[in-house]
mmCIF file of C-alpha atoms in Angstrom:
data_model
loop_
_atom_site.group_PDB
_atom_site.id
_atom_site.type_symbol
_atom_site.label_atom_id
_atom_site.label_comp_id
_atom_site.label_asym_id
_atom_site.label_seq_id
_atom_site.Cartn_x
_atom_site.Cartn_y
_atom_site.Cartn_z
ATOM 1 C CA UNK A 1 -36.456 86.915 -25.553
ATOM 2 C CA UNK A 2 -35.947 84.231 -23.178
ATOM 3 C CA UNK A 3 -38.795 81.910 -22.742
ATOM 4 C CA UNK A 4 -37.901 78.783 -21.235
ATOM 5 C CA UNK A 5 -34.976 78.865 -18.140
ATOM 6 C CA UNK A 6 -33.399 75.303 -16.976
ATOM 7 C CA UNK A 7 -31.964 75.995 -13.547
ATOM 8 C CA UNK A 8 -30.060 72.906 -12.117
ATOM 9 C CA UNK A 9 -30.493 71.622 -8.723
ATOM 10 C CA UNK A 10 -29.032 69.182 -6.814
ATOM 11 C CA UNK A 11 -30.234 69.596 -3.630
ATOM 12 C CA UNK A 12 -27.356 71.284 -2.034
ATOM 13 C CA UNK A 13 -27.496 74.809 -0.443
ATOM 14 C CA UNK A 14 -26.502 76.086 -4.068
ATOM 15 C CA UNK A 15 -29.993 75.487 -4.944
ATOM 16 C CA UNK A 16 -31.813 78.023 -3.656
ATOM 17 C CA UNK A 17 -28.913 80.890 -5.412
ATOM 18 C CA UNK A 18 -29.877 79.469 -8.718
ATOM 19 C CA UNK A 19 -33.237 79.333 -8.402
ATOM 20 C CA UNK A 20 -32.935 82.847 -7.127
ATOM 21 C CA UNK A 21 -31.739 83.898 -10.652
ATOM 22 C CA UNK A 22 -34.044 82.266 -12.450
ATOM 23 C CA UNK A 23 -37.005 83.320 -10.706
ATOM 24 C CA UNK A 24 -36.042 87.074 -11.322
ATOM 25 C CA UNK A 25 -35.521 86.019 -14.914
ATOM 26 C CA UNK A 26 -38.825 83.930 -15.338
ATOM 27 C CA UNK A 27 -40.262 87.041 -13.544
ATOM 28 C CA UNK A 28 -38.542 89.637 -16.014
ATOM 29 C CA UNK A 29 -39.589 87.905 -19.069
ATOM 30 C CA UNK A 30 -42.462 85.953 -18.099
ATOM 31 C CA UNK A 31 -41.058 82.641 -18.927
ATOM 32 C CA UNK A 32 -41.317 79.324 -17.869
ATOM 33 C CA UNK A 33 -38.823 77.801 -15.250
ATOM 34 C CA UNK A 34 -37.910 74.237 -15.532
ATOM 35 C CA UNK A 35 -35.487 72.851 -12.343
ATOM 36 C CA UNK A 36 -33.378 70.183 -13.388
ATOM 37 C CA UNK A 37 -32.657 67.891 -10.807
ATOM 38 C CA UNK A 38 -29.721 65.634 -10.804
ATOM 39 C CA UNK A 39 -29.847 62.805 -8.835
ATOM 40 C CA UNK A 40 -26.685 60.649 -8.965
ATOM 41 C CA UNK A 41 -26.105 57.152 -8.964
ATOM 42 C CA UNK A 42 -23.190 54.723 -7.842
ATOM 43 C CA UNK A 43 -21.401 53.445 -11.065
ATOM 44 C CA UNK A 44 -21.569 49.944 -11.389
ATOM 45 C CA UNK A 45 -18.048 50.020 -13.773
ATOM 46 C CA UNK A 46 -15.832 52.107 -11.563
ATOM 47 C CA UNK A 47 -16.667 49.853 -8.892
ATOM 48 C CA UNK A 48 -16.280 46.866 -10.445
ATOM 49 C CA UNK A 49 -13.291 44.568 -8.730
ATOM 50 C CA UNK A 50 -10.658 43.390 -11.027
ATOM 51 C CA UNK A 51 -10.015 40.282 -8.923
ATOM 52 C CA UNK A 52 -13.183 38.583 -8.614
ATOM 53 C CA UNK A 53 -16.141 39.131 -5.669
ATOM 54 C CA UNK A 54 -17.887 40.804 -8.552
ATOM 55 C CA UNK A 55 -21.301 39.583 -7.153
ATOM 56 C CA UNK A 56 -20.579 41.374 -3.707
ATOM 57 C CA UNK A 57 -19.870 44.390 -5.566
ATOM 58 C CA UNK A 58 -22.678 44.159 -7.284
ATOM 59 C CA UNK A 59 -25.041 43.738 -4.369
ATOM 60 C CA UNK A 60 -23.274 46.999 -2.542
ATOM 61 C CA UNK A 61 -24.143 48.793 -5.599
ATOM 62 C CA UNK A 62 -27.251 47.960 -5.780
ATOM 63 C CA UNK A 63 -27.726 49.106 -2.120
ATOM 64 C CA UNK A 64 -26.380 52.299 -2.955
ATOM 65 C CA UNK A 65 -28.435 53.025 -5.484
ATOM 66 C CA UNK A 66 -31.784 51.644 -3.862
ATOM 67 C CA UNK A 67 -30.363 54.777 -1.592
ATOM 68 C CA UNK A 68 -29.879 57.039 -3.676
ATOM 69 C CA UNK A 69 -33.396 56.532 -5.093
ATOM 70 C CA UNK A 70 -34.595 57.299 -1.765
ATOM 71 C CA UNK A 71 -33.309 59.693 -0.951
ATOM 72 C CA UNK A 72 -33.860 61.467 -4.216
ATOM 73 C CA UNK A 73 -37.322 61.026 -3.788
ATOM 74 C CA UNK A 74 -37.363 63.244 -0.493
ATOM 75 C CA UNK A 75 -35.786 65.817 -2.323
ATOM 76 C CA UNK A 76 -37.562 65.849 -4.951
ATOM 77 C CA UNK A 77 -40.911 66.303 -3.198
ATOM 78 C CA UNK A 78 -38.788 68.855 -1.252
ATOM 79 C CA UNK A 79 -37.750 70.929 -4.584
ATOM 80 C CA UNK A 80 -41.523 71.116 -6.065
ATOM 81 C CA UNK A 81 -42.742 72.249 -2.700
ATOM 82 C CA UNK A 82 -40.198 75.021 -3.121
ATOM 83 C CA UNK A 83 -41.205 75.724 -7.094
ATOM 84 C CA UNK A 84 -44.458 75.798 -6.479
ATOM 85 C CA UNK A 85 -43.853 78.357 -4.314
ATOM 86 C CA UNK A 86 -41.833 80.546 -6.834
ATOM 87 C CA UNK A 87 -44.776 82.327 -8.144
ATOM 88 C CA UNK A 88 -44.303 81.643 -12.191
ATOM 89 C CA UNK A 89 -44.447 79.028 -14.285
ATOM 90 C CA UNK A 90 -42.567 76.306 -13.244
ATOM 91 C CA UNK A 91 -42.180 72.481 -13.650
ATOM 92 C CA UNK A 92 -39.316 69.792 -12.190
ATOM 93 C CA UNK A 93 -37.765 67.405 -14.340
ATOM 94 C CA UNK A 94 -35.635 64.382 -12.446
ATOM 95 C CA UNK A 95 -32.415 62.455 -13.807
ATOM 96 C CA UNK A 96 -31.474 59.309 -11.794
ATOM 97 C CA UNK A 97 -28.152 58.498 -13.691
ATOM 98 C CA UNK A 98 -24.846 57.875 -13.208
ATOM 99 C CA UNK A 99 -22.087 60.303 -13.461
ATOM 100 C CA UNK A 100 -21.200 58.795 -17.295
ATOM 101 C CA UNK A 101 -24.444 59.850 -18.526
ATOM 102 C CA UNK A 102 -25.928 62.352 -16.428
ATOM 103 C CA UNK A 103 -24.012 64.939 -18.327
ATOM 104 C CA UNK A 104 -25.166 63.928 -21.706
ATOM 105 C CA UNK A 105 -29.182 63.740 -20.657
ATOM 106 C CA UNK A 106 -28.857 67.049 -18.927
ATOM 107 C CA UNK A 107 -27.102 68.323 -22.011
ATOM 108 C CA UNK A 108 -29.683 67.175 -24.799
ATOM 109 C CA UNK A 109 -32.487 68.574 -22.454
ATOM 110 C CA UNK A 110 -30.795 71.600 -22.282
ATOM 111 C CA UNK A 111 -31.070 72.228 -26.034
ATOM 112 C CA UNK A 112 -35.064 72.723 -25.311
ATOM 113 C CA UNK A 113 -34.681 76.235 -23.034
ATOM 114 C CA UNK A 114 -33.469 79.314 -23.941
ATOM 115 C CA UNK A 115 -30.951 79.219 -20.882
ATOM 116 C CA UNK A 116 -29.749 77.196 -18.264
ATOM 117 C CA UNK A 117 -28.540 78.568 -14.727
ATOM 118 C CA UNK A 118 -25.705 76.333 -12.907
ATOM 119 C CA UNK A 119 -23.098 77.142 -10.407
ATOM 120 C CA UNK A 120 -19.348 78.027 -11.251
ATOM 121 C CA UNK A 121 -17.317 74.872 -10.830
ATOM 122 C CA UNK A 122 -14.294 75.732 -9.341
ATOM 123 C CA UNK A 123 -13.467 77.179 -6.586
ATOM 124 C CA UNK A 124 -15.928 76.458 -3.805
ATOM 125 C CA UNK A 125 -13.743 73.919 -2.626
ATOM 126 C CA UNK A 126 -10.259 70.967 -3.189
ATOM 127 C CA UNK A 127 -12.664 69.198 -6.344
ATOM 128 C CA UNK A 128 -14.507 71.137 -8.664
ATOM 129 C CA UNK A 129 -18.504 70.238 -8.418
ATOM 130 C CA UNK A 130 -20.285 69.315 -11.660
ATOM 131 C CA UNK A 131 -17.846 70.064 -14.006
ATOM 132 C CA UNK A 132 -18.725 67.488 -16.365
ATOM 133 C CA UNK A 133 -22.016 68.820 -16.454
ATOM 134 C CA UNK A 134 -21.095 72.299 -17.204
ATOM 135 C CA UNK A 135 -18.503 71.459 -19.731
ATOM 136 C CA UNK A 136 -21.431 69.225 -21.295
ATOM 137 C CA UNK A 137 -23.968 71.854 -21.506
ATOM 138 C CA UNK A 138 -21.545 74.296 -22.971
ATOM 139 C CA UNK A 139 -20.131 71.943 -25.718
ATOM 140 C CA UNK A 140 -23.307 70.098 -26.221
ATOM 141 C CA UNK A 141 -26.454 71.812 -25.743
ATOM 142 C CA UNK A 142 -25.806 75.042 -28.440
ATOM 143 C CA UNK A 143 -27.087 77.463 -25.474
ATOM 144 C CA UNK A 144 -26.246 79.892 -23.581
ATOM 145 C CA UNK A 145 -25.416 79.254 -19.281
ATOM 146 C CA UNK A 146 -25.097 81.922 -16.986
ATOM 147 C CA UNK A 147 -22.767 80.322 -14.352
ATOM 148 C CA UNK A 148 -23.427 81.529 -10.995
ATOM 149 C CA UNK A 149 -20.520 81.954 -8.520
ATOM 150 C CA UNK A 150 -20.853 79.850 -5.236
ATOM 151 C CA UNK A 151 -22.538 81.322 -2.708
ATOM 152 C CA UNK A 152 -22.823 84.342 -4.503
ATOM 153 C CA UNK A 153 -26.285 85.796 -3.954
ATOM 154 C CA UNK A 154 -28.472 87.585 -6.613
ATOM 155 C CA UNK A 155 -27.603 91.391 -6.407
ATOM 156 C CA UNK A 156 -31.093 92.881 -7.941
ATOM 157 C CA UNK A 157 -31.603 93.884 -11.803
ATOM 158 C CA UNK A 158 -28.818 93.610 -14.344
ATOM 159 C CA UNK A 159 -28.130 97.159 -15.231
ATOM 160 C CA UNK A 160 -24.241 96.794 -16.550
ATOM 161 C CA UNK A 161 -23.250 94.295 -18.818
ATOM 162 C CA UNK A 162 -19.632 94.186 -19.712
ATOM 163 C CA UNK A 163 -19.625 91.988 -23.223
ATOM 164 C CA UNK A 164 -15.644 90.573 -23.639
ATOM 165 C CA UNK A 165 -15.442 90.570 -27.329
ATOM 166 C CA UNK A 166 -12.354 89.454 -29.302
ATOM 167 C CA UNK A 167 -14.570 88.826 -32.863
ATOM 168 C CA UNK A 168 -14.400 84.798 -32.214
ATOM 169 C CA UNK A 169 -17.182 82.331 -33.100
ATOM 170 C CA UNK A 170 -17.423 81.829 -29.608
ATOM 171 C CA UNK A 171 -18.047 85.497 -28.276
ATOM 172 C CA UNK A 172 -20.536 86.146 -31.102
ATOM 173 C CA UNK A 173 -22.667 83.209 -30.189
ATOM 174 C CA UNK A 174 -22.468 84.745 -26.600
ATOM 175 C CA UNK A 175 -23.567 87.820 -27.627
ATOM 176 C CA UNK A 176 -26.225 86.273 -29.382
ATOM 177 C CA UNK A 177 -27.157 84.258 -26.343
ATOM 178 C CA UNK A 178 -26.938 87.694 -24.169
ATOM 179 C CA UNK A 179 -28.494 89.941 -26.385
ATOM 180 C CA UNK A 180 -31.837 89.503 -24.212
ATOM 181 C CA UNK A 181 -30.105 91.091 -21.197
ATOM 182 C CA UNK A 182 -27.954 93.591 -22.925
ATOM 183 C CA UNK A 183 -31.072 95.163 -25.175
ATOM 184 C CA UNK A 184 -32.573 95.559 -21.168
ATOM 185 C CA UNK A 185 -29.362 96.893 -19.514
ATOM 186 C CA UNK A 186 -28.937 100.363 -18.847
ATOM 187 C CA UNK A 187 -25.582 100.490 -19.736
ATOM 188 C CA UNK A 188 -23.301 98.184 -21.879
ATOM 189 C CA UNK A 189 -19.397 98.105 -22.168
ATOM 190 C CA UNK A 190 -17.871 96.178 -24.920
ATOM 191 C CA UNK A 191 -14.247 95.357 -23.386
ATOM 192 C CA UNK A 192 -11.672 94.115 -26.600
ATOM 193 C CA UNK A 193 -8.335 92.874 -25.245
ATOM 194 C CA UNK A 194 -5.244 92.339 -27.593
ATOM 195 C CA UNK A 195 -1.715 93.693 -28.817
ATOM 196 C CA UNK A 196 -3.458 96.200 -31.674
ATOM 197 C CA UNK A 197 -6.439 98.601 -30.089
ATOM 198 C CA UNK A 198 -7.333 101.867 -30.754
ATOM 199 C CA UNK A 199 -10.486 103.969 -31.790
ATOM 200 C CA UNK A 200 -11.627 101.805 -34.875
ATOM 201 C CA UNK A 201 -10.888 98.303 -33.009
ATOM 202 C CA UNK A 202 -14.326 97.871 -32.061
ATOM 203 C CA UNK A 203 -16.909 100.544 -35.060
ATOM 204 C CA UNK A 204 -18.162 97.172 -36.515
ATOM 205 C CA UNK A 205 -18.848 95.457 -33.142
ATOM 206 C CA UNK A 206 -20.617 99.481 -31.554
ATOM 207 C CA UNK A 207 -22.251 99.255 -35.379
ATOM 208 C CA UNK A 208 -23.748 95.634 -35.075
ATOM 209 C CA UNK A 209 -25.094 96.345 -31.622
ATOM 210 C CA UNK A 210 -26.444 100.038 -32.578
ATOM 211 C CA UNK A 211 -28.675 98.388 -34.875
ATOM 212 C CA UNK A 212 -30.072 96.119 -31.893
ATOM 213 C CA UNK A 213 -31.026 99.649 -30.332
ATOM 214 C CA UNK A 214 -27.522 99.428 -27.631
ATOM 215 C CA UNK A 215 -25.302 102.492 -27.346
ATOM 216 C CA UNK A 216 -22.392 100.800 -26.020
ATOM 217 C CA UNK A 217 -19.447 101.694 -24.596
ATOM 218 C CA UNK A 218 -16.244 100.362 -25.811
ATOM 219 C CA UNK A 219 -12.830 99.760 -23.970
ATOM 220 C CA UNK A 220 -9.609 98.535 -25.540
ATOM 221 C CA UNK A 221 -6.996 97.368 -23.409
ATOM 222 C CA UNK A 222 -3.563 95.926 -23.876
ATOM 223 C CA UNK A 223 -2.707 92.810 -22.684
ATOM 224 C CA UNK A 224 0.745 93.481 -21.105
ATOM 225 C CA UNK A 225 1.466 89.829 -20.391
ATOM 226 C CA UNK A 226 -1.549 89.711 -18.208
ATOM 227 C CA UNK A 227 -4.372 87.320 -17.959
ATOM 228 C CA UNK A 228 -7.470 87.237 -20.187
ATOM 229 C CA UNK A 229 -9.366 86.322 -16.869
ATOM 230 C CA UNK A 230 -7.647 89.243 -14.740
ATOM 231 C CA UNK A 231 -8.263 91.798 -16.837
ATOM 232 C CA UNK A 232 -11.994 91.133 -17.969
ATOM 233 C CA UNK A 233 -12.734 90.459 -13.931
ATOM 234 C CA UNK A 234 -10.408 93.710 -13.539
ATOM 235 C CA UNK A 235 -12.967 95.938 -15.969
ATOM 236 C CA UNK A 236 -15.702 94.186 -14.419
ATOM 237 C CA UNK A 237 -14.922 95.455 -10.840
ATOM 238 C CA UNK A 238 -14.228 98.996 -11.862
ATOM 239 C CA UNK A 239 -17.659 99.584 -14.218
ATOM 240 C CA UNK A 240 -19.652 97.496 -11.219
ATOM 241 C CA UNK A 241 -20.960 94.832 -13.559
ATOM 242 C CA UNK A 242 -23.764 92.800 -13.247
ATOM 243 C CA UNK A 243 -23.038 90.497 -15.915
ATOM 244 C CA UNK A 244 -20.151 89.499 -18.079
ATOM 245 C CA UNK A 245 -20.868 87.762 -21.525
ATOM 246 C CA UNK A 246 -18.004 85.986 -23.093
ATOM 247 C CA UNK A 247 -17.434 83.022 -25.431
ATOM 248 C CA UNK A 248 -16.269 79.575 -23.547
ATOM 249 C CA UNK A 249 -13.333 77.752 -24.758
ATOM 250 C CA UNK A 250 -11.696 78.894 -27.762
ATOM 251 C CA UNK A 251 -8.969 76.691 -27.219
ATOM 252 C CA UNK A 252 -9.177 72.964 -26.787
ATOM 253 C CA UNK A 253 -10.244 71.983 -23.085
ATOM 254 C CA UNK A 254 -7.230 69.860 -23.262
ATOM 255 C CA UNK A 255 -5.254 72.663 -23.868
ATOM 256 C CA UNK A 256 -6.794 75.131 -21.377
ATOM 257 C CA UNK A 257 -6.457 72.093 -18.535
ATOM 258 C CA UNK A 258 -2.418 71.887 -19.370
ATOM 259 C CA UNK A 259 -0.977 75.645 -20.583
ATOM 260 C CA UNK A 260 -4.052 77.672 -19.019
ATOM 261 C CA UNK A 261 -6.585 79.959 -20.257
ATOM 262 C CA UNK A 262 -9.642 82.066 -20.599
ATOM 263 C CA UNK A 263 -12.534 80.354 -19.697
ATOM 264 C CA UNK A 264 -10.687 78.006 -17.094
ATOM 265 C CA UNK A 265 -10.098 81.118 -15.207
ATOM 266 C CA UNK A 266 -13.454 82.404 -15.529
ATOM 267 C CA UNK A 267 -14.825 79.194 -14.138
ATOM 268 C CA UNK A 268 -12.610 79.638 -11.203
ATOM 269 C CA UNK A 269 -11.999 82.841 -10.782
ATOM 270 C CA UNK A 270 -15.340 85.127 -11.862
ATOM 271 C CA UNK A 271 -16.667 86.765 -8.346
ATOM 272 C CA UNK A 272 -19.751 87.638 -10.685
ATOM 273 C CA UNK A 273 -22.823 86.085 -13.239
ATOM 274 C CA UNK A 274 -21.043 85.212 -16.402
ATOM 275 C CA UNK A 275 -22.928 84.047 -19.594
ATOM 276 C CA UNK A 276 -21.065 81.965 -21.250
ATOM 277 C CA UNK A 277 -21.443 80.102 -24.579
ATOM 278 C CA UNK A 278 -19.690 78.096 -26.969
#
């Protein structure tokens, strides 16, 4: 059961869609919501001169951070206004930090909630937004995020949960992450994709998840050549899911950057919630 919900805000627009899932999860499960804000700061090393005037660069950074630390002090007064108004349980935590190392704090604090709400990366514009952070979470913080498409509004309940399951290390410490909204959907499709399916592809999957008290339903697909990504979103669309829960990198992110894969397309492509864990 979830208990503790991180919800990241950085006081764009995008703020008030993820605090719009995690209120209806605090809500659900009576948890407490913590908002993470992330207040960045000019990096003193990428703007560094190679040829000297160091002390002029120094001086503009400073005045950009002294800026900075303004301005995320309206905000944040302007973000616990807006939690306190949530009506649960609800705290704000702020990082001042520079790119480098905001990832890593937001990370380790991250490893002290049950789940942490951010916004899909890619795709809401030319340069993906935060994707340090997301990547850092995922890798670092041994949780579970449900990554939130931009702009996407929450729908209402989740009542369909479509699990993508290909029996790796990562999708079973998704499921394990998910299990608190699959025991509470109303209906649950396990989707396996590969070259070998049929009838007995997925008994010890239905069996582990009978025993959690889930009938669910299980779909095996060929892959045809086609994308991981098209055909989970594809099985997604057609059972009107709520939620998809699937593991996050299984190759190398190196790898997935250069040849393509999985959860790169996910964190581009997904029109919908996905819970994602490594």
């Amino acid at each position: 059961m979830i208990k503790d919900i991180m919800v990241h805000l950085d006081g764009s627009p995008e703020d008030e869609i993820r605090l719009e899932y995690g209120q209806a999860i605090a809500s659900a499960d009576r948890a407490h919501l913590i908002g993470v804000f992330t207040n960045s700061l000019p990096d003193l090393s990428i703007a560094m001169p190679l040829d000297g005037g160091a002390a002029a660069v120094v001086q503009v950074v400073s005045d950009l951070e002294e800026q900075a630390r303004h301005e995320g002090d309206a905000t944040a007064r302007r973000l616990t206004q807006r939690l306190t108004g949530l009506q649960v349980a609800s705290e704000l935590r702020r990082f001042d930090e520079t790119p480098g190392t905001m990832a890593i704090k937001v990370a380790e604090q991250a490893r002290y909630a049950d789940l942490f709400v951010t916004t899909r990366p890619y795709g809401a514009g030319d340069e993906p937004v935060w994707l340090n952070l997301v990547e850092s979470v995922l890798f670092g913080s041994g949780r579970g995020l449900m990554i939130v498409p931009p702009g996407r509004h929450r729908q209402g309940p989740v009542q369909t949960v479509l699990v993508a399951w290909n029996g790796s290390r990562e999708a079973a410490r998704a499921l394990s992450e998910g299990l608190s909204f699959i025991e509470k959907a109303i209906r649950v499709v396990v989707l396996m994709i590969g070259p070998r399916t049929g009838a007995e592809a997925g008994s010890e999957i239905k069996a582990h998840l009978n025993r959690h008290g889930i009938a669910p339903e299980i779909i095996a697909v060929e892959s045809e050549g086609r994308r991981v990504a098209d055909i989970v979103l594809e099985e997604a669309s057609r059972v009107s899911a709520d939620l998809i829960v699937m593991g996050g990198y299984g190759h190398t992110r190196l790898r997935e950057q250069i040849f393509g894969g999985a959860t790169l397309d996910m964190l581009t492509l997904s029109d919908r919630p996905v819970l994602m864990a490594h």
